[in-house]
Amino acid sequence: MTYCVAIKLNSGLVFASDSRTNAGMDQVSSYSKMNAFASGEDRAFVLLCSGNLATTQGVINHIRLALYDEDDKNSFKNFKHLFDVAEYIGLLSRSVQGRDRGGPQQETVNLDASFILGGQIGNEEPEIYLIYPEGNYISVSPNKPYLQIGEIKYGKPILDRIIEPDTSLEDAARCAIVSLDSTMHSNLSVGPPIELLLYGKDHFKIDRYIKLDIESPFYQSVTQGWGKNLQKAFTRLPRFDWEY
Amino acid sequence: MTYCVAIKLNSGLVFASDSRTNAGMDQVSSYSKMNAFASGEDRAFVLLCSGNLATTQGVINHIRLALYDEDDKNSFKNFKHLFDVAEYIGLLSRSVQGRDRGGPQQETVNLDASFILGGQIGNEEPEIYLIYPEGNYISVSPNKPYLQIGEIKYGKPILDRIIEPDTSLEDAARCAIVSLDSTMHSNLSVGPPIELLLYGKDHFKIDRYIKLDIESPFYQSVTQGWGKNLQKAFTRLPRFDWEY
């Protein structure tokens, strides 16, 4: 499993992902699920991946090939809108899945993959898209300005309570860490290190990228601080009438 | 969908459940999923239900029939151990599901039901059991002393952070309200009113039972208080190094 989240704010975009990959309980590994393609003065792209690792790696490889080939109409240099990129990745994902289907394992292996694409092209607003295994995609809702893929439920309540369009990039990044931390506590298939990326609107470059291992002092201070603050918050809840 | 949780503490048991039942989006109704059977001086039972409403009502009806018939070996008056009751309910559930299977709808209707049984008999410790649709059952883990059925993921992180064996019944009940509230925020198929039941060890009666509708002042003060306290807790998280 996987857990990735992308948040769209007035001031830019925040991306976070875990790194655990597993095929069964005894084949557990660590792979980055975050890919940044900052490919020009007027454009920047980040892609988060979830699902079958061979499918997502296949898609990333095709994107990289097209990136370096300026004549390729699918080079990210040549797209006019971010949703064009979402559409291209959706088609790529279907084509990679289609190539691998029909083998002898077809009934037992799930080749599905989901992606979150975020970024900005030219004068367009920064945007995030969730690309489904079917290749179709959605943009984010203005009321709940975040998208998730993978094991999404455990980490959702904290996003719902904290994230607003005017939340700062840093606060959203802290919220993403807490959301990932809660998920890792509850589901073994989501694991460290956590990758975190902040993109400031109109910057057309990655502003901040950090990779947090579970032993890193910052990660420790956030998760322990959160545990303590939460318990304090809890003790301040109102009493039942029979407790007075 | 449904969300029910039962918590085992040193001082007794806490039960909480939502009340929403739906068959599709246009058949939404409100049914209690909490049943208390305090059937004698040395025993008390609470049963939480999730799954197919006809199955759970069938099981409850059979239990009530047996309850009033003292000669029935399955009257709760005659069981020696709480796990005997769990086993009986598991068998009942399978038999009700089996009775309803094989009809023309068999491929499309899910008749599964899950239960949480909690209570105490005589000198035994209070205990909680999760009874699966297959009729088999598990007791609670000492480390994570709670069991959930239904839409369990959204409300799990707060239980993991707060519940310890020595948590008080009232604190556990507040935690259950927050856990249900977080779930109701995230999933439309879980809805009010919330039922809450507290059982003190060796009391052999229901100590406290309350039903909280969403407009009730206490529920409002908990959910609003929690939202505010959580945001305050969040602002106290450590800064990134570039924020200083």
Tab-separated table of C-alpha atoms in Angstrom:
chain	number	residue	atom	x	y	z
A	1	MET	CA	0.000	0.000	0.000
A	2	THR	CA	0.929	3.643	-0.122
A	3	TYR	CA	-0.270	6.931	1.189
A	4	CYS	CA	0.256	10.164	-0.747
A	5	VAL	CA	-1.443	13.528	-0.344
A	6	ALA	CA	-1.317	16.777	-2.314
A	7	ILE	CA	-2.760	20.056	-1.043
A	8	LYS	CA	-3.696	23.113	-3.100
A	9	LEU	CA	-3.417	26.416	-1.266
A	10	ASN	CA	-3.701	30.044	-2.241
A	11	SER	CA	0.061	30.342	-1.873
A	12	GLY	CA	1.035	27.170	-3.721
A	13	LEU	CA	1.091	23.387	-3.477
A	14	VAL	CA	2.261	20.863	-0.885
A	15	PHE	CA	3.015	17.208	-1.621
A	16	ALA	CA	3.773	14.375	0.791
A	17	SER	CA	4.317	10.644	0.329
A	18	ASP	CA	5.416	7.579	2.244
A	19	SER	CA	7.997	5.151	0.824
A	20	ARG	CA	6.894	1.627	1.651
A	21	THR	CA	6.276	-0.873	-1.120
A	22	ASN	CA	5.209	-4.414	-0.475
A	23	ALA	CA	4.216	-7.477	-2.396
A	24	GLY	CA	3.000	-9.689	0.403
A	25	MET	CA	4.320	-9.528	3.959
A	26	ASP	CA	7.807	-10.811	3.171
A	27	GLN	CA	8.636	-8.586	0.249
A	28	VAL	CA	8.768	-5.156	1.802
A	29	SER	CA	10.915	-2.466	0.303
A	30	SER	CA	11.384	1.275	0.172
A	31	TYR	CA	10.811	3.256	-3.036
A	32	SER	CA	10.249	6.938	-3.554
A	33	LYS	CA	6.744	7.708	-4.787
A	34	MET	CA	7.451	11.359	-5.446
A	35	ASN	CA	8.803	12.581	-8.772
A	36	ALA	CA	9.562	16.212	-9.489
A	37	PHE	CA	9.933	17.412	-13.065
A	38	ALA	CA	10.787	21.096	-13.044
A	39	SER	CA	11.327	21.354	-16.708
A	40	GLY	CA	11.471	24.967	-17.727
A	41	GLU	CA	11.133	28.577	-16.780
A	42	ASP	CA	7.357	28.617	-17.022
A	43	ARG	CA	6.455	25.173	-15.717
A	44	ALA	CA	6.905	22.752	-12.843
A	45	PHE	CA	5.418	19.294	-12.257
A	46	VAL	CA	5.244	16.847	-9.370
A	47	LEU	CA	3.880	13.335	-9.713
A	48	LEU	CA	2.884	11.080	-6.779
A	49	CYS	CA	2.332	7.370	-7.468
A	50	SER	CA	0.344	4.577	-5.883
A	51	GLY	CA	-0.432	1.040	-6.962
A	52	ASN	CA	1.468	-1.581	-8.946
A	53	LEU	CA	5.161	-0.660	-8.829
A	54	ALA	CA	5.932	-2.024	-12.303
A	55	THR	CA	3.111	0.082	-13.751
A	56	THR	CA	4.178	3.284	-11.990
A	57	GLN	CA	7.850	2.763	-12.916
A	58	GLY	CA	6.815	2.088	-16.518
A	59	VAL	CA	4.870	5.334	-16.604
A	60	ILE	CA	7.732	7.331	-15.046
A	61	ASN	CA	10.230	5.847	-17.530
A	62	HIS	CA	8.064	6.879	-20.478
A	63	ILE	CA	7.687	10.388	-19.057
A	64	ARG	CA	11.461	10.726	-18.622
A	65	LEU	CA	12.086	9.557	-22.170
A	66	ALA	CA	9.676	12.157	-23.529
A	67	LEU	CA	11.151	14.842	-21.265
A	68	TYR	CA	14.572	14.598	-22.828
A	69	ASP	CA	13.257	14.550	-26.363
A	70	GLU	CA	12.292	18.100	-27.231
A	71	ASP	CA	10.714	17.025	-30.490
A	72	ASP	CA	8.378	14.642	-28.719
A	73	LYS	CA	4.959	16.255	-28.613
A	74	ASN	CA	4.552	14.633	-25.212
A	75	SER	CA	7.614	16.299	-23.771
A	76	PHE	CA	6.440	18.289	-20.778
A	77	LYS	CA	8.026	21.302	-22.450
A	78	ASN	CA	5.318	21.245	-25.091
A	79	PHE	CA	2.112	20.981	-23.092
A	80	LYS	CA	-0.045	24.111	-22.910
A	81	HIS	CA	-2.194	23.170	-19.908
A	82	LEU	CA	-1.712	21.056	-16.821
A	83	PHE	CA	-4.796	18.985	-17.648
A	84	ASP	CA	-3.110	18.043	-20.952
A	85	VAL	CA	-0.360	16.518	-18.843
A	86	ALA	CA	-2.954	14.719	-16.679
A	87	GLU	CA	-4.577	13.327	-19.815
A	88	TYR	CA	-1.230	12.191	-21.212
A	89	ILE	CA	-0.312	10.415	-17.968
A	90	GLY	CA	-3.745	8.762	-17.868
A	91	LEU	CA	-3.235	7.410	-21.403
A	92	LEU	CA	0.311	6.284	-20.569
A	93	SER	CA	-0.924	4.479	-17.456
A	94	ARG	CA	-3.617	2.647	-19.429
A	95	SER	CA	-1.174	1.710	-22.127
A	96	VAL	CA	1.372	0.301	-19.624
A	97	GLN	CA	-1.365	-1.650	-17.829
A	98	GLY	CA	-2.689	-2.909	-21.173
A	99	ARG	CA	0.757	-4.075	-22.274
A	100	ASP	CA	1.127	-6.177	-19.097
A	101	ARG	CA	-2.385	-7.631	-19.091
A	102	GLY	CA	-3.310	-10.962	-20.631
A	103	GLY	CA	-0.336	-12.841	-19.207
A	104	PRO	CA	-0.735	-16.091	-17.264
A	105	GLN	CA	-1.081	-14.168	-13.974
A	106	GLN	CA	-3.828	-11.928	-15.236
A	107	GLU	CA	-6.425	-13.041	-12.720
A	108	THR	CA	-4.278	-12.689	-9.623
A	109	VAL	CA	-2.100	-9.640	-10.219
A	110	ASN	CA	-3.540	-6.173	-9.906
A	111	LEU	CA	-1.780	-3.864	-12.379
A	112	ASP	CA	-3.762	-0.742	-11.383
A	113	ALA	CA	-1.980	2.480	-10.549
A	114	SER	CA	-3.204	5.890	-9.417
A	115	PHE	CA	-1.363	9.190	-9.642
A	116	ILE	CA	-1.583	12.694	-8.302
A	117	LEU	CA	-0.213	15.285	-10.696
A	118	GLY	CA	0.428	18.778	-9.408
A	119	GLY	CA	2.128	21.782	-10.844
A	120	GLN	CA	1.778	24.946	-12.823
A	121	ILE	CA	2.154	26.051	-16.438
A	122	GLY	CA	2.591	29.717	-17.345
A	123	ASN	CA	-0.209	32.034	-16.250
A	124	GLU	CA	-2.500	29.220	-15.125
A	125	GLU	CA	-3.208	28.766	-11.435
A	126	PRO	CA	-1.275	25.934	-9.781
A	127	GLU	CA	-3.478	22.838	-9.845
A	128	ILE	CA	-3.596	19.223	-8.675
A	129	TYR	CA	-5.231	16.274	-10.439
A	130	LEU	CA	-6.025	12.747	-9.307
A	131	ILE	CA	-5.529	10.305	-12.198
A	132	TYR	CA	-7.452	7.041	-11.789
A	133	PRO	CA	-6.313	3.602	-13.026
A	134	GLU	CA	-8.861	4.018	-15.853
A	135	GLY	CA	-6.873	6.990	-17.104
A	136	ASN	CA	-9.539	9.587	-16.338
A	137	TYR	CA	-8.847	12.337	-13.830
A	138	ILE	CA	-10.381	14.931	-11.527
A	139	SER	CA	-9.218	18.259	-10.172
A	140	VAL	CA	-9.503	19.193	-6.519
A	141	SER	CA	-12.641	20.503	-4.804
A	142	PRO	CA	-12.354	24.136	-3.635
A	143	ASN	CA	-13.932	23.249	-0.265
A	144	LYS	CA	-11.630	20.348	0.542
A	145	PRO	CA	-8.524	21.409	-1.347
A	146	TYR	CA	-6.553	18.179	-1.110
A	147	LEU	CA	-6.298	14.886	-2.995
A	148	GLN	CA	-5.162	11.531	-1.619
A	149	ILE	CA	-4.161	8.166	-3.099
A	150	GLY	CA	-3.538	4.798	-1.432
A	151	GLU	CA	-4.507	4.174	2.184
A	152	ILE	CA	-6.439	7.422	2.514
A	153	LYS	CA	-8.855	7.043	5.429
A	154	TYR	CA	-6.752	7.161	8.595
A	155	GLY	CA	-5.123	10.456	7.656
A	156	LYS	CA	-8.233	12.232	6.354
A	157	PRO	CA	-9.839	13.629	9.551
A	158	ILE	CA	-6.828	15.827	10.404
A	159	LEU	CA	-6.787	17.260	6.859
A	160	ASP	CA	-10.515	18.020	7.143
A	161	ARG	CA	-9.970	19.861	10.434
A	162	ILE	CA	-6.916	21.911	9.496
A	163	ILE	CA	-6.633	22.569	5.761
A	164	GLU	CA	-8.223	25.743	4.363
A	165	PRO	CA	-7.299	27.510	1.110
A	166	ASP	CA	-5.430	30.211	3.067
A	167	THR	CA	-3.409	27.778	5.204
A	168	SER	CA	0.328	28.497	4.778
A	169	LEU	CA	2.548	26.059	2.879
A	170	GLU	CA	4.418	25.256	6.084
A	171	ASP	CA	1.270	24.599	8.136
A	172	ALA	CA	-0.092	22.389	5.358
A	173	ALA	CA	3.229	20.514	5.297
A	174	ARG	CA	3.046	19.961	9.073
A	175	CYS	CA	-0.527	18.751	8.657
A	176	ALA	CA	0.605	16.348	5.942
A	177	ILE	CA	3.275	14.957	8.286
A	178	VAL	CA	0.654	14.381	10.995
A	179	SER	CA	-1.686	12.792	8.432
A	180	LEU	CA	1.063	10.420	7.278
A	181	ASP	CA	2.159	9.718	10.847
A	182	SER	CA	-1.408	8.735	11.854
A	183	THR	CA	-1.606	6.447	8.836
A	184	MET	CA	1.742	4.795	9.579
A	185	HIS	CA	0.596	4.148	13.157
A	186	SER	CA	-2.511	2.355	11.891
A	187	ASN	CA	-1.335	0.546	8.760
A	188	LEU	CA	1.902	-1.416	8.459
A	189	SER	CA	1.924	-1.127	4.670
A	190	VAL	CA	2.543	2.619	4.890
A	191	GLY	CA	6.052	3.435	6.100
A	192	PRO	CA	8.949	5.882	6.288
A	193	PRO	CA	10.803	7.806	5.035
A	194	ILE	CA	8.314	10.606	4.396
A	195	GLU	CA	9.020	12.890	1.448
A	196	LEU	CA	7.735	16.444	1.574
A	197	LEU	CA	7.758	19.023	-1.211
A	198	LEU	CA	6.619	22.661	-1.144
A	199	TYR	CA	5.909	24.608	-4.316
A	200	GLY	CA	5.265	28.368	-4.087
A	201	LYS	CA	2.853	29.798	-6.651
A	202	ASP	CA	4.593	31.292	-9.728
A	203	HIS	CA	8.031	30.135	-8.556
A	204	PHE	CA	8.413	27.445	-11.264
A	205	LYS	CA	10.915	25.591	-9.130
A	206	ILE	CA	10.820	23.305	-6.099
A	207	ASP	CA	11.010	25.638	-3.104
A	208	ARG	CA	11.571	23.029	-0.440
A	209	TYR	CA	12.142	19.310	-0.489
A	210	ILE	CA	12.845	17.241	2.596
A	211	LYS	CA	13.021	13.543	3.297
A	212	LEU	CA	12.218	12.615	6.885
A	213	ASP	CA	13.276	9.293	8.302
A	214	ILE	CA	11.562	8.071	11.432
A	215	GLU	CA	14.666	8.771	13.542
A	216	SER	CA	15.163	12.315	12.251
A	217	PRO	CA	14.947	14.860	15.091
A	218	PHE	CA	12.366	16.970	13.250
A	219	TYR	CA	10.066	14.046	12.548
A	220	GLN	CA	10.431	12.884	16.135
A	221	SER	CA	9.637	16.330	17.498
A	222	VAL	CA	6.525	16.611	15.303
A	223	THR	CA	5.141	13.170	16.104
A	224	GLN	CA	5.909	13.331	19.828
A	225	GLY	CA	4.730	16.937	20.034
A	226	TRP	CA	1.525	15.991	18.272
A	227	GLY	CA	0.888	13.059	20.602
A	228	LYS	CA	1.337	15.267	23.668
A	229	ASN	CA	-0.633	18.222	22.277
A	230	LEU	CA	-3.458	15.904	21.299
A	231	GLN	CA	-3.658	14.437	24.778
A	232	LYS	CA	-3.699	17.944	26.243
A	233	ALA	CA	-6.426	18.958	23.782
A	234	PHE	CA	-8.339	15.873	24.837
A	235	THR	CA	-8.214	16.662	28.569
A	236	ARG	CA	-9.895	20.009	27.822
A	237	LEU	CA	-13.051	18.427	26.420
A	238	PRO	CA	-16.271	19.100	28.390
A	239	ARG	CA	-17.291	16.757	31.234
A	240	PHE	CA	-20.500	14.720	31.315
A	241	ASP	CA	-23.094	16.196	33.666
A	242	TRP	CA	-22.586	13.380	36.208
A	243	GLU	CA	-18.877	14.182	36.497
A	244	TYR	CA	-19.429	17.511	38.269
B	1	MET	CA	-22.547	1.599	6.590
B	2	THR	CA	-22.129	1.825	10.329
B	3	TYR	CA	-19.496	2.647	12.858
B	4	CYS	CA	-19.463	1.022	16.295
B	5	VAL	CA	-16.665	0.823	18.845
B	6	ALA	CA	-16.284	-0.985	22.174
B	7	ILE	CA	-13.459	-0.288	24.624
B	8	LYS	CA	-12.228	-2.538	27.444
B	9	LEU	CA	-10.741	-0.707	30.404
B	10	ASN	CA	-9.535	-1.710	33.848
B	11	SER	CA	-12.630	-0.071	35.296
B	12	GLY	CA	-15.203	-1.472	32.866
B	13	LEU	CA	-16.482	-1.236	29.301
B	14	VAL	CA	-17.550	1.601	27.004
B	15	PHE	CA	-19.719	1.163	23.910
B	16	ALA	CA	-20.595	3.682	21.206
B	17	SER	CA	-22.509	3.429	17.943
B	18	ASP	CA	-23.923	5.604	15.190
B	19	SER	CA	-27.494	5.154	13.925
B	20	ARG	CA	-27.472	5.541	10.165
B	21	THR	CA	-28.711	2.711	7.958
B	22	ASN	CA	-28.802	2.948	4.209
B	23	ALA	CA	-29.615	0.791	1.246
B	24	GLY	CA	-28.408	2.989	-1.569
B	25	MET	CA	-28.360	6.766	-1.427
B	26	ASP	CA	-32.145	7.235	-1.414
B	27	GLN	CA	-33.030	4.796	1.330
B	28	VAL	CA	-31.451	6.310	4.386
B	29	SER	CA	-32.899	5.663	7.790
B	30	SER	CA	-32.039	5.707	11.469
B	31	TYR	CA	-31.882	2.505	13.532
B	32	SER	CA	-30.279	1.832	16.867
B	33	LYS	CA	-27.335	-0.542	16.585
B	34	MET	CA	-26.902	-0.910	20.339
B	35	ASN	CA	-28.731	-3.548	22.325
B	36	ALA	CA	-28.380	-3.963	26.063
B	37	PHE	CA	-29.434	-7.186	27.738
B	38	ALA	CA	-28.892	-6.883	31.477
B	39	SER	CA	-30.481	-10.130	32.332
B	40	GLY	CA	-29.686	-11.035	35.899
B	41	GLU	CA	-27.813	-10.239	39.075
B	42	ASP	CA	-24.552	-11.763	37.903
B	43	ARG	CA	-24.534	-10.861	34.230
B	44	ALA	CA	-24.857	-8.016	31.744
B	45	PHE	CA	-24.561	-7.988	27.946
B	46	VAL	CA	-24.316	-5.339	25.240
B	47	LEU	CA	-24.440	-6.150	21.532
B	48	LEU	CA	-23.408	-3.739	18.744
B	49	CYS	CA	-24.443	-4.591	15.177
B	50	SER	CA	-23.145	-3.794	11.711
B	51	GLY	CA	-24.048	-5.081	8.275
B	52	ASN	CA	-27.268	-6.294	6.669
B	53	LEU	CA	-30.163	-4.901	8.728
B	54	ALA	CA	-32.440	-7.904	8.130
B	55	THR	CA	-29.678	-10.228	9.355
B	56	THR	CA	-28.940	-8.196	12.492
B	57	GLN	CA	-32.651	-7.793	13.313
B	58	GLY	CA	-33.161	-11.535	12.786
B	59	VAL	CA	-30.321	-12.285	15.212
B	60	ILE	CA	-31.642	-9.822	17.820
B	61	ASN	CA	-35.160	-11.298	17.543
B	62	HIS	CA	-33.863	-14.804	18.167
B	63	ILE	CA	-31.854	-13.592	21.161
B	64	ARG	CA	-34.923	-11.879	22.655
B	65	LEU	CA	-37.029	-15.001	22.187
B	66	ALA	CA	-34.442	-17.097	24.008
B	67	LEU	CA	-34.068	-14.458	26.724
B	68	TYR	CA	-37.689	-14.744	27.802
B	69	ASP	CA	-37.689	-18.521	27.768
B	70	GLU	CA	-35.878	-19.693	30.883
B	71	ASP	CA	-35.921	-23.286	29.747
B	72	ASP	CA	-34.138	-22.414	26.546
B	73	LYS	CA	-30.524	-23.491	26.936
B	74	ASN	CA	-29.622	-20.445	24.866
B	75	SER	CA	-31.273	-18.032	27.262
B	76	PHE	CA	-28.566	-15.631	28.353
B	77	LYS	CA	-29.446	-16.654	31.924
B	78	ASN	CA	-27.944	-20.077	31.296
B	79	PHE	CA	-24.562	-19.280	29.757
B	80	LYS	CA	-21.530	-19.841	31.976
B	81	HIS	CA	-18.980	-17.795	30.016
B	82	LEU	CA	-19.137	-14.724	27.825
B	83	PHE	CA	-17.404	-16.570	24.975
B	84	ASP	CA	-20.281	-19.095	25.029
B	85	VAL	CA	-22.554	-16.169	24.241
B	86	ALA	CA	-20.194	-15.035	21.451
B	87	GLU	CA	-20.265	-18.546	20.006
B	88	TYR	CA	-24.074	-18.699	20.199
B	89	ILE	CA	-24.440	-15.334	18.433
B	90	GLY	CA	-21.971	-16.448	15.761
B	91	LEU	CA	-24.026	-19.578	15.088
B	92	LEU	CA	-27.275	-17.573	15.088
B	93	SER	CA	-25.810	-15.091	12.614
B	94	ARG	CA	-24.714	-17.864	10.254
B	95	SER	CA	-28.087	-19.548	10.504
B	96	VAL	CA	-30.001	-16.324	9.725
B	97	GLN	CA	-27.674	-15.596	6.768
B	98	GLY	CA	-28.036	-19.177	5.569
B	99	ARG	CA	-31.844	-19.008	5.740
B	100	ASP	CA	-31.863	-15.926	3.496
B	101	ARG	CA	-29.298	-17.153	0.981
B	102	GLY	CA	-30.165	-18.896	-2.241
B	103	GLY	CA	-32.960	-16.508	-3.219
B	104	PRO	CA	-33.080	-14.868	-6.647
B	105	GLN	CA	-31.044	-11.884	-5.356
B	106	GLN	CA	-28.254	-14.006	-3.983
B	107	GLU	CA	-25.558	-12.572	-6.195
B	108	THR	CA	-26.324	-8.918	-5.543
B	109	VAL	CA	-27.364	-8.722	-1.885
B	110	ASN	CA	-24.775	-8.918	0.861
B	111	LEU	CA	-26.313	-10.622	3.894
B	112	ASP	CA	-23.170	-10.386	6.047
B	113	ALA	CA	-23.337	-8.986	9.548
B	114	SER	CA	-20.706	-8.330	12.209
B	115	PHE	CA	-21.248	-7.893	15.933
B	116	ILE	CA	-19.398	-6.705	18.987
B	117	LEU	CA	-20.471	-8.466	22.152
B	118	GLY	CA	-19.415	-7.020	25.490
B	119	GLY	CA	-20.343	-7.783	29.046
B	120	GLN	CA	-19.565	-9.765	32.129
B	121	ILE	CA	-20.686	-13.030	33.731
B	122	GLY	CA	-20.077	-13.734	37.433
B	123	ASN	CA	-16.461	-13.644	38.549
B	124	GLU	CA	-15.051	-13.401	35.032
B	125	GLU	CA	-13.396	-10.185	33.906
B	126	PRO	CA	-15.558	-7.961	31.686
B	127	GLU	CA	-14.716	-8.793	28.061
B	128	ILE	CA	-15.481	-7.737	24.508
B	129	TYR	CA	-15.649	-9.970	21.412
B	130	LEU	CA	-15.803	-9.180	17.716
B	131	ILE	CA	-18.030	-11.726	15.929
B	132	TYR	CA	-17.333	-12.022	12.195
B	133	PRO	CA	-19.915	-12.805	9.482
B	134	GLU	CA	-18.457	-16.329	9.398
B	135	GLY	CA	-19.579	-16.815	12.986
B	136	ASN	CA	-16.082	-17.008	14.440
B	137	TYR	CA	-14.922	-14.411	16.944
B	138	ILE	CA	-11.914	-12.783	18.599
B	139	SER	CA	-11.367	-11.098	21.949
B	140	VAL	CA	-9.608	-7.773	22.290
B	141	SER	CA	-5.830	-7.238	22.304
B	142	PRO	CA	-4.466	-6.032	25.654
B	143	ASN	CA	-2.287	-3.422	23.905
B	144	LYS	CA	-5.042	-1.871	21.834
B	145	PRO	CA	-8.020	-2.561	24.052
B	146	TYR	CA	-10.798	-1.663	21.642
B	147	LEU	CA	-12.771	-3.344	18.858
B	148	GLN	CA	-14.498	-1.672	15.923
B	149	ILE	CA	-17.018	-2.720	13.271
B	150	GLY	CA	-18.211	-0.949	10.115
B	151	GLU	CA	-16.396	2.103	8.773
B	152	ILE	CA	-13.467	1.757	11.143
B	153	LYS	CA	-10.524	3.650	9.661
B	154	TYR	CA	-11.318	7.360	10.065
B	155	GLY	CA	-11.922	7.022	13.805
B	156	LYS	CA	-8.983	4.755	14.615
B	157	PRO	CA	-6.047	7.207	15.009
B	158	ILE	CA	-7.655	9.051	17.954
B	159	LEU	CA	-8.335	5.744	19.735
B	160	ASP	CA	-4.706	4.711	19.203
B	161	ARG	CA	-3.473	7.993	20.682
B	162	ILE	CA	-5.740	8.187	23.725
B	163	ILE	CA	-6.974	4.774	24.891
B	164	GLU	CA	-4.936	2.922	27.537
B	165	PRO	CA	-6.179	0.182	29.872
B	166	ASP	CA	-6.265	2.667	32.769
B	167	THR	CA	-8.192	5.377	30.900
B	168	SER	CA	-11.366	6.269	32.833
B	169	LEU	CA	-14.786	5.242	31.496
B	170	GLU	CA	-15.678	8.902	30.953
B	171	ASP	CA	-12.466	9.735	29.075
B	172	ALA	CA	-12.929	6.656	26.902
B	173	ALA	CA	-16.523	7.746	26.235
B	174	ARG	CA	-15.335	11.226	25.186
B	175	CYS	CA	-12.726	9.590	22.950
B	176	ALA	CA	-15.456	7.432	21.391
B	177	ILE	CA	-17.532	10.545	20.669
B	178	VAL	CA	-14.549	12.185	18.945
B	179	SER	CA	-13.858	8.969	17.015
B	180	LEU	CA	-17.495	8.832	15.821
B	181	ASP	CA	-17.534	12.547	15.077
B	182	SER	CA	-14.407	12.278	12.883
B	183	THR	CA	-16.011	9.363	11.037
B	184	MET	CA	-19.294	11.210	10.490
B	185	HIS	CA	-17.355	14.176	9.064
B	186	SER	CA	-15.647	11.901	6.538
B	187	ASN	CA	-18.328	9.364	5.599
B	188	LEU	CA	-21.961	10.194	4.863
B	189	SER	CA	-23.114	6.657	5.586
B	190	VAL	CA	-22.266	7.083	9.281
B	191	GLY	CA	-24.693	9.417	11.038
B	192	PRO	CA	-26.329	10.596	14.253
B	193	PRO	CA	-27.695	10.073	16.815
B	194	ILE	CA	-24.736	8.631	18.708
B	195	GLU	CA	-25.512	6.110	21.441
B	196	LEU	CA	-23.112	5.787	24.333
B	197	LEU	CA	-23.124	3.189	27.099
B	198	LEU	CA	-20.844	2.865	30.123
B	199	TYR	CA	-20.571	-0.342	32.133
B	200	GLY	CA	-18.615	-0.341	35.412
B	201	LYS	CA	-16.816	-3.582	36.290
B	202	ASP	CA	-18.828	-5.876	38.628
B	203	HIS	CA	-21.874	-3.582	38.508
B	204	PHE	CA	-24.018	-6.011	36.434
B	205	LYS	CA	-26.185	-3.147	35.257
B	206	ILE	CA	-25.916	-0.333	32.714
B	207	ASP	CA	-24.300	2.540	34.589
B	208	ARG	CA	-24.847	5.247	32.012
B	209	TYR	CA	-26.645	5.373	28.713
B	210	ILE	CA	-27.006	8.511	26.636
B	211	LYS	CA	-28.215	9.232	23.146
B	212	LEU	CA	-26.678	12.297	21.565
B	213	ASP	CA	-28.296	13.985	18.613
B	214	ILE	CA	-26.209	16.337	16.535
B	215	GLU	CA	-28.023	19.392	17.940
B	216	SER	CA	-27.644	18.347	21.573
B	217	PRO	CA	-25.648	20.954	23.542
B	218	PHE	CA	-23.244	18.347	24.917
B	219	TYR	CA	-22.458	16.878	21.508
B	220	GLN	CA	-22.024	20.364	20.097
B	221	SER	CA	-19.693	21.395	22.916
B	222	VAL	CA	-17.570	18.259	22.423
B	223	THR	CA	-17.279	18.517	18.655
B	224	GLN	CA	-16.705	22.280	18.591
B	225	GLY	CA	-14.355	22.070	21.578
B	226	TRP	CA	-12.414	19.310	19.864
B	227	GLY	CA	-12.131	21.270	16.609
B	228	LYS	CA	-10.766	24.312	18.458
B	229	ASN	CA	-8.459	22.342	20.771
B	230	LEU	CA	-7.075	20.442	17.791
B	231	GLN	CA	-6.281	23.628	15.922
B	232	LYS	CA	-4.577	25.006	19.016
B	233	ALA	CA	-2.619	21.759	19.398
B	234	PHE	CA	-1.637	22.073	15.758
B	235	THR	CA	-0.275	25.617	16.077
B	236	ARG	CA	2.122	24.353	18.779
B	237	LEU	CA	3.917	21.939	16.440
B	238	PRO	CA	7.612	22.655	15.795
B	239	ARG	CA	8.640	24.959	12.911
B	240	PHE	CA	10.777	23.920	9.954
B	241	ASP	CA	14.344	25.229	10.220
B	242	TRP	CA	13.774	27.771	7.428
B	243	GLU	CA	10.880	29.335	9.340
B	244	TYR	CA	13.081	30.814	12.074
